[in-house]
PDB file of C-alpha atoms in Angstrom:
ATOM      1  CA  MET A  26      71.006-101.886 -57.278  1.00  0.00           C
ATOM      2  CA  GLU A  27      70.255-105.593 -59.463  1.00  0.00           C
ATOM      3  CA  ASN A  28      67.815-105.612 -57.711  1.00  0.00           C
ATOM      4  CA  LEU A  29      65.974-102.018 -58.480  1.00  0.00           C
ATOM      5  CA  ILE A  30      67.133-102.902 -62.258  1.00  0.00           C
ATOM      6  CA  ASP A  31      65.372-106.751 -61.961  1.00  0.00           C
ATOM      7  CA  GLU A  32      62.362-105.255 -60.609  1.00  0.00           C
ATOM      8  CA  TYR A  33      62.216-102.106 -63.595  1.00  0.00           C
ATOM      9  CA  LEU A  34      63.066-104.181 -66.407  1.00  0.00           C
ATOM     10  CA  GLN A  35      60.268-106.877 -65.276  1.00  0.00           C
ATOM     11  CA  GLU A  36      57.418-104.375 -64.895  1.00  0.00           C
ATOM     12  CA  ALA A  37      58.214-102.557 -67.956  1.00  0.00           C
ATOM     13  CA  GLY A  38      57.800-105.541 -69.766  1.00  0.00           C
ATOM     14  CA  ILE A  39      61.568-106.300 -71.114  1.00  0.00           C
ATOM     15  CA  PRO A  40      63.007-109.151 -71.207  1.00  0.00           C
ATOM     16  CA  ALA A  41      66.399-108.524 -70.848  1.00  0.00           C
ATOM     17  CA  SER A  42      69.754-111.559 -70.603  1.00  0.00           C
ATOM     18  CA  LYS A  43      71.828-110.667 -67.544  1.00  0.00           C
ATOM     19  CA  GLN A  44      75.503-111.488 -67.460  1.00  0.00           C
ATOM     20  CA  TYR A  45      78.035-110.407 -64.749  1.00  0.00           C
ATOM     21  CA  ASP A  46      81.599-109.160 -66.566  1.00  0.00           C
ATOM     22  CA  GLU A  47      84.969-110.352 -64.737  1.00  0.00           C
ATOM     23  CA  ASP A  48      84.862-107.483 -62.073  1.00  0.00           C
ATOM     24  CA  GLY A  49      81.265-108.505 -60.941  1.00  0.00           C
ATOM     25  CA  ASP A  50      79.249-105.693 -62.662  1.00  0.00           C
ATOM     26  CA  VAL A  51      75.942-106.096 -63.981  1.00  0.00           C
ATOM     27  CA  LEU A  52      75.524-106.816 -67.896  1.00  0.00           C
ATOM     28  CA  TYR A  53      72.065-106.872 -68.932  1.00  0.00           C
ATOM     29  CA  PHE A  54      71.134-107.051 -72.995  1.00  0.00           C
ATOM     30  CA  THR A  55      68.451-106.555 -74.775  1.00  0.00           C
ATOM     31  CA  GLU A  56      67.110-104.695 -78.129  1.00  0.00           C
ATOM     32  CA  PHE A  57      64.467-101.758 -79.431  1.00  0.00           C
ATOM     33  CA  GLU A  58      62.813-101.676 -82.662  1.00  0.00           C
ATOM     34  CA  LEU A  59      62.788 -98.250 -83.531  1.00  0.00           C
ATOM     35  CA  GLU A  60      61.486 -96.649 -86.329  1.00  0.00           C
ATOM     36  CA  SER A  61      65.514 -96.369 -88.036  1.00  0.00           C
ATOM     37  CA  GLY A  62      65.872-100.486 -87.266  1.00  0.00           C
ATOM     38  CA  THR A  63      66.540-102.731 -84.223  1.00  0.00           C
ATOM     39  CA  PHE A  64      68.997-100.829 -81.337  1.00  0.00           C
ATOM     40  CA  ARG A  65      70.293-102.999 -78.824  1.00  0.00           C
ATOM     41  CA  LEU A  66      70.076-101.930 -75.088  1.00  0.00           C
ATOM     42  CA  THR A  67      73.390-102.680 -73.040  1.00  0.00           C
ATOM     43  CA  ILE A  68      72.349-102.127 -68.893  1.00  0.00           C
ATOM     44  CA  ILE A  69      76.603-101.573 -66.758  1.00  0.00           C
ATOM     45  CA  ILE A  70      75.683-101.560 -63.080  1.00  0.00           C
ATOM     46  CA  SER A  71      78.912-100.765 -61.863  1.00  0.00           C
ATOM     47  CA  SER A  72      78.986-101.207 -58.172  1.00  0.00           C
ATOM     48  CA  GLU A  73      82.900 -99.583 -57.836  1.00  0.00           C
ATOM     49  CA  TYR A  74      82.020 -96.325 -59.041  1.00  0.00           C
ATOM     50  CA  GLN A  75      78.064 -96.479 -57.462  1.00  0.00           C
ATOM     51  CA  ASN A  76      76.837 -96.110 -61.071  1.00  0.00           C
ATOM     52  CA  VAL A  77      74.642 -97.087 -64.180  1.00  0.00           C
ATOM     53  CA  THR A  78      75.177 -96.530 -67.142  1.00  0.00           C
ATOM     54  CA  LEU A  79      72.476 -97.132 -69.927  1.00  0.00           C
ATOM     55  CA  LEU A  80      73.944 -97.244 -73.514  1.00  0.00           C
ATOM     56  CA  LEU A  81      71.860 -98.040 -76.694  1.00  0.00           C
ATOM     57  CA  ASN A  82      73.467 -99.355 -79.639  1.00  0.00           C
ATOM     58  CA  ALA A  83      73.206 -97.904 -83.363  1.00  0.00           C
ATOM     59  CA  PRO A  84      72.461-101.299 -85.813  1.00  0.00           C
ATOM     60  CA  ILE A  85      75.303 -99.874 -88.229  1.00  0.00           C
ATOM     61  CA  LYS A  86      78.941 -99.082 -87.949  1.00  0.00           C
ATOM     62  CA  VAL A  87      79.498 -95.258 -89.027  1.00  0.00           C
ATOM     63  CA  PRO A  88      82.100 -96.394 -92.130  1.00  0.00           C
ATOM     64  CA  PRO A  89      85.673 -94.254 -91.910  1.00  0.00           C
ATOM     65  CA  PRO A  90      85.367 -91.473 -94.023  1.00  0.00           C
ATOM     66  CA  LYS A  91      82.865 -90.324 -93.482  1.00  0.00           C
ATOM     67  CA  ARG A  92      83.525 -90.290 -89.384  1.00  0.00           C
ATOM     68  CA  GLY A  93      85.286 -87.043 -89.038  1.00  0.00           C
ATOM     69  CA  GLU A  94      81.567 -85.558 -90.425  1.00  0.00           C
ATOM     70  CA  ILE A  95      79.285 -88.068 -88.024  1.00  0.00           C
ATOM     71  CA  ALA A  96      81.514 -86.139 -85.315  1.00  0.00           C
ATOM     72  CA  GLU A  97      80.225 -82.654 -86.853  1.00  0.00           C
ATOM     73  CA  TYR A  98      76.510 -84.140 -87.061  1.00  0.00           C
ATOM     74  CA  ILE A  99      77.656 -85.439 -83.262  1.00  0.00           C
ATOM     75  CA  ALA A 100      78.824 -82.627 -81.728  1.00  0.00           C
ATOM     76  CA  ARG A 101      75.549 -80.475 -83.102  1.00  0.00           C
ATOM     77  CA  ALA A 102      73.164 -83.105 -81.430  1.00  0.00           C
ATOM     78  CA  ASN A 103      74.758 -82.776 -78.069  1.00  0.00           C
ATOM     79  CA  PHE A 104      75.111 -79.256 -77.958  1.00  0.00           C
ATOM     80  CA  HIS A 105      71.670 -79.537 -76.327  1.00  0.00           C
ATOM     81  CA  CYS A 106      71.278 -82.464 -74.144  1.00  0.00           C
ATOM     82  CA  TYR A 107      71.811 -82.734 -70.537  1.00  0.00           C
ATOM     83  CA  GLU A 108      70.915 -86.154 -69.883  1.00  0.00           C
ATOM     84  CA  GLY A 109      72.882 -87.660 -72.260  1.00  0.00           C
ATOM     85  CA  ASN A 110      75.378 -88.004 -75.787  1.00  0.00           C
ATOM     86  CA  ILE A 111      75.930 -89.524 -78.159  1.00  0.00           C
ATOM     87  CA  MET A 112      79.149 -91.091 -78.757  1.00  0.00           C
ATOM     88  CA  LEU A 113      81.421 -92.626 -81.881  1.00  0.00           C
ATOM     89  CA  ASP A 114      84.105 -94.589 -81.301  1.00  0.00           C
ATOM     90  CA  PHE A 115      86.193 -94.024 -84.072  1.00  0.00           C
ATOM     91  CA  SER A 116      88.750 -97.450 -83.610  1.00  0.00           C
ATOM     92  CA  ASP A 117      86.084 -98.834 -85.202  1.00  0.00           C
ATOM     93  CA  GLY A 118      82.647 -96.522 -85.948  1.00  0.00           C
ATOM     94  CA  THR A 119      80.190 -97.773 -83.325  1.00  0.00           C
ATOM     95  CA  LEU A 120      77.745 -95.478 -82.192  1.00  0.00           C
ATOM     96  CA  ALA A 121      75.709 -95.548 -79.749  1.00  0.00           C
ATOM     97  CA  TYR A 122      73.712 -93.038 -77.019  1.00  0.00           C
ATOM     98  CA  LYS A 123      75.020 -93.278 -73.713  1.00  0.00           C
ATOM     99  CA  SER A 124      73.539 -92.499 -70.018  1.00  0.00           C
ATOM    100  CA  SER A 125      74.369 -92.138 -66.534  1.00  0.00           C
ATOM    101  CA  LEU A 126      72.732 -92.184 -63.302  1.00  0.00           C
ATOM    102  CA  ARG A 127      75.054 -91.941 -59.816  1.00  0.00           C
ATOM    103  CA  TYR A 128      73.637 -93.794 -56.546  1.00  0.00           C
ATOM    104  CA  ASP A 129      74.352 -94.172 -52.850  1.00  0.00           C
ATOM    105  CA  PRO A 130      73.868 -98.022 -52.204  1.00  0.00           C
ATOM    106  CA  ALA A 131      73.437 -96.005 -48.181  1.00  0.00           C
ATOM    107  CA  GLU A 132      70.596 -94.743 -49.651  1.00  0.00           C
ATOM    108  CA  ASP A 133      66.754 -95.036 -50.593  1.00  0.00           C
ATOM    109  CA  ASN A 134      67.650 -95.067 -54.658  1.00  0.00           C
ATOM    110  CA  SER A 135      63.962 -95.952 -55.674  1.00  0.00           C
ATOM    111  CA  HIS A 136      64.195 -92.964 -57.556  1.00  0.00           C
ATOM    112  CA  ILE A 137      66.189 -94.842 -60.221  1.00  0.00           C
ATOM    113  CA  ARG A 138      63.230 -96.411 -61.459  1.00  0.00           C
ATOM    114  CA  TYR A 139      61.817 -92.608 -62.781  1.00  0.00           C
ATOM    115  CA  GLN A 140      65.704 -91.644 -63.914  1.00  0.00           C
ATOM    116  CA  LEU A 141      65.589 -94.916 -65.952  1.00  0.00           C
ATOM    117  CA  ASN A 142      62.081 -94.547 -67.244  1.00  0.00           C
ATOM    118  CA  VAL A 143      63.193 -90.699 -68.863  1.00  0.00           C
ATOM    119  CA  SER A 144      66.985 -91.726 -69.379  1.00  0.00           C
ATOM    120  CA  LEU A 145      65.758 -94.284 -72.030  1.00  0.00           C
ATOM    121  CA  GLY A 146      62.831 -92.400 -73.508  1.00  0.00           C
ATOM    122  CA  MET A 147      65.923 -89.489 -74.012  1.00  0.00           C
ATOM    123  CA  ALA A 148      67.680 -92.748 -75.724  1.00  0.00           C
ATOM    124  CA  PHE A 149      65.132 -93.650 -77.610  1.00  0.00           C
ATOM    125  CA  ASP A 150      64.068 -89.574 -78.469  1.00  0.00           C
ATOM    126  CA  GLU A 151      67.427 -88.536 -79.568  1.00  0.00           C
ATOM    127  CA  MET A 152      68.423 -91.360 -81.693  1.00  0.00           C
ATOM    128  CA  GLU A 153      64.360 -91.507 -83.366  1.00  0.00           C
ATOM    129  CA  THR A 154      65.579 -88.044 -84.314  1.00  0.00           C
ATOM    130  CA  HIS A 155      69.268 -88.016 -85.100  1.00  0.00           C
ATOM    131  CA  PHE A 156      69.598 -91.027 -86.642  1.00  0.00           C
ATOM    132  CA  PRO A 157      67.905 -90.649 -89.761  1.00  0.00           C
ATOM    133  CA  GLY A 158      70.412 -87.544 -90.325  1.00  0.00           C
ATOM    134  CA  ILE A 159      73.186 -89.547 -89.236  1.00  0.00           C
ATOM    135  CA  LEU A 160      72.643 -91.822 -91.598  1.00  0.00           C
ATOM    136  CA  SER A 161      71.525 -89.020 -94.598  1.00  0.00           C
ATOM    137  CA  VAL A 162      75.349 -87.996 -94.006  1.00  0.00           C
ATOM    138  CA  ILE A 163      77.282 -91.582 -94.662  1.00  0.00           C
ATOM    139  CA  TYR A 164      74.365 -92.440 -97.573  1.00  0.00           C
ATOM    140  CA  ASN A 165      72.801 -89.355 -99.575  1.00  0.00           C
ATOM    141  CA  ASP A 166      76.393 -87.806 -98.919  1.00  0.00           C
ATOM    142  CA  GLU A 167      74.710 -84.761 -97.268  1.00  0.00           C
ATOM    143  CA  LEU A 168      76.477 -81.821 -94.610  1.00  0.00           C
ATOM    144  CA  PRO A 169      75.977 -82.344 -91.305  1.00  0.00           C
ATOM    145  CA  ASP A 170      74.924 -78.613 -90.122  1.00  0.00           C
ATOM    146  CA  TYR A 171      72.213 -79.674 -93.551  1.00  0.00           C
ATOM    147  CA  ALA A 172      71.311 -83.086 -92.115  1.00  0.00           C
ATOM    148  CA  HIS A 173      71.332 -81.522 -88.369  1.00  0.00           C
ATOM    149  CA  GLY A 174      68.323 -78.788 -89.225  1.00  0.00           C
ATOM    150  CA  ASN A 175      66.649 -81.580 -91.189  1.00  0.00           C
ATOM    151  CA  ALA A 176      66.207 -84.084 -88.203  1.00  0.00           C
ATOM    152  CA  VAL A 177      65.849 -81.416 -85.807  1.00  0.00           C
ATOM    153  CA  LEU A 178      63.579 -78.742 -87.596  1.00  0.00           C
ATOM    154  CA  GLY A 179      62.217 -80.888 -90.582  1.00  0.00           C
ATOM    155  CA  THR A 180      62.531 -79.961 -94.421  1.00  0.00           C
ATOM    156  CA  ARG A 181      60.769 -76.681 -93.912  1.00  0.00           C
ATOM    157  CA  PRO A 182      61.724 -74.750 -90.319  1.00  0.00           C
ATOM    158  CA  GLU A 183      59.968 -72.047 -91.335  1.00  0.00           C
ATOM    159  CA  LEU A 184      56.738 -73.783 -90.511  1.00  0.00           C
ATOM    160  CA  ASN A 185      58.538 -74.500 -86.199  1.00  0.00           C
TER     161      ASN A 185
END
């Protein structure tokens, strides 16, 4: 799987640093500039669990007083997600989009490239859609349902 991910990143022109954790799992780190800021991407290959995880981390941490409202916003945002989800770590306010891909090392895994591409695109799309709404809850004191509606339907939903 490591070779496949190496090739995917190289072919896609995505520069990433690679490290190994204490369990020997491979970790890739890179950054992407989206409309709302610089998001850090971590790709983790867990050979023990035969899993590839993508984490697209937001450039902010949610302040403690806003974590409950952001959790409500995230519940609304994740309602229609089927490939991944937005997550909030209540202990430190970390906000990320996560998706996971399972693989069988004994099988042909060439499809993982396609799945990585789709998962990465969905991560970008979900964060581009919802991060401005999350920011409006944190900094403009908008209600989660109102901010989510604006993020998904725009300010004039009757036109959608």
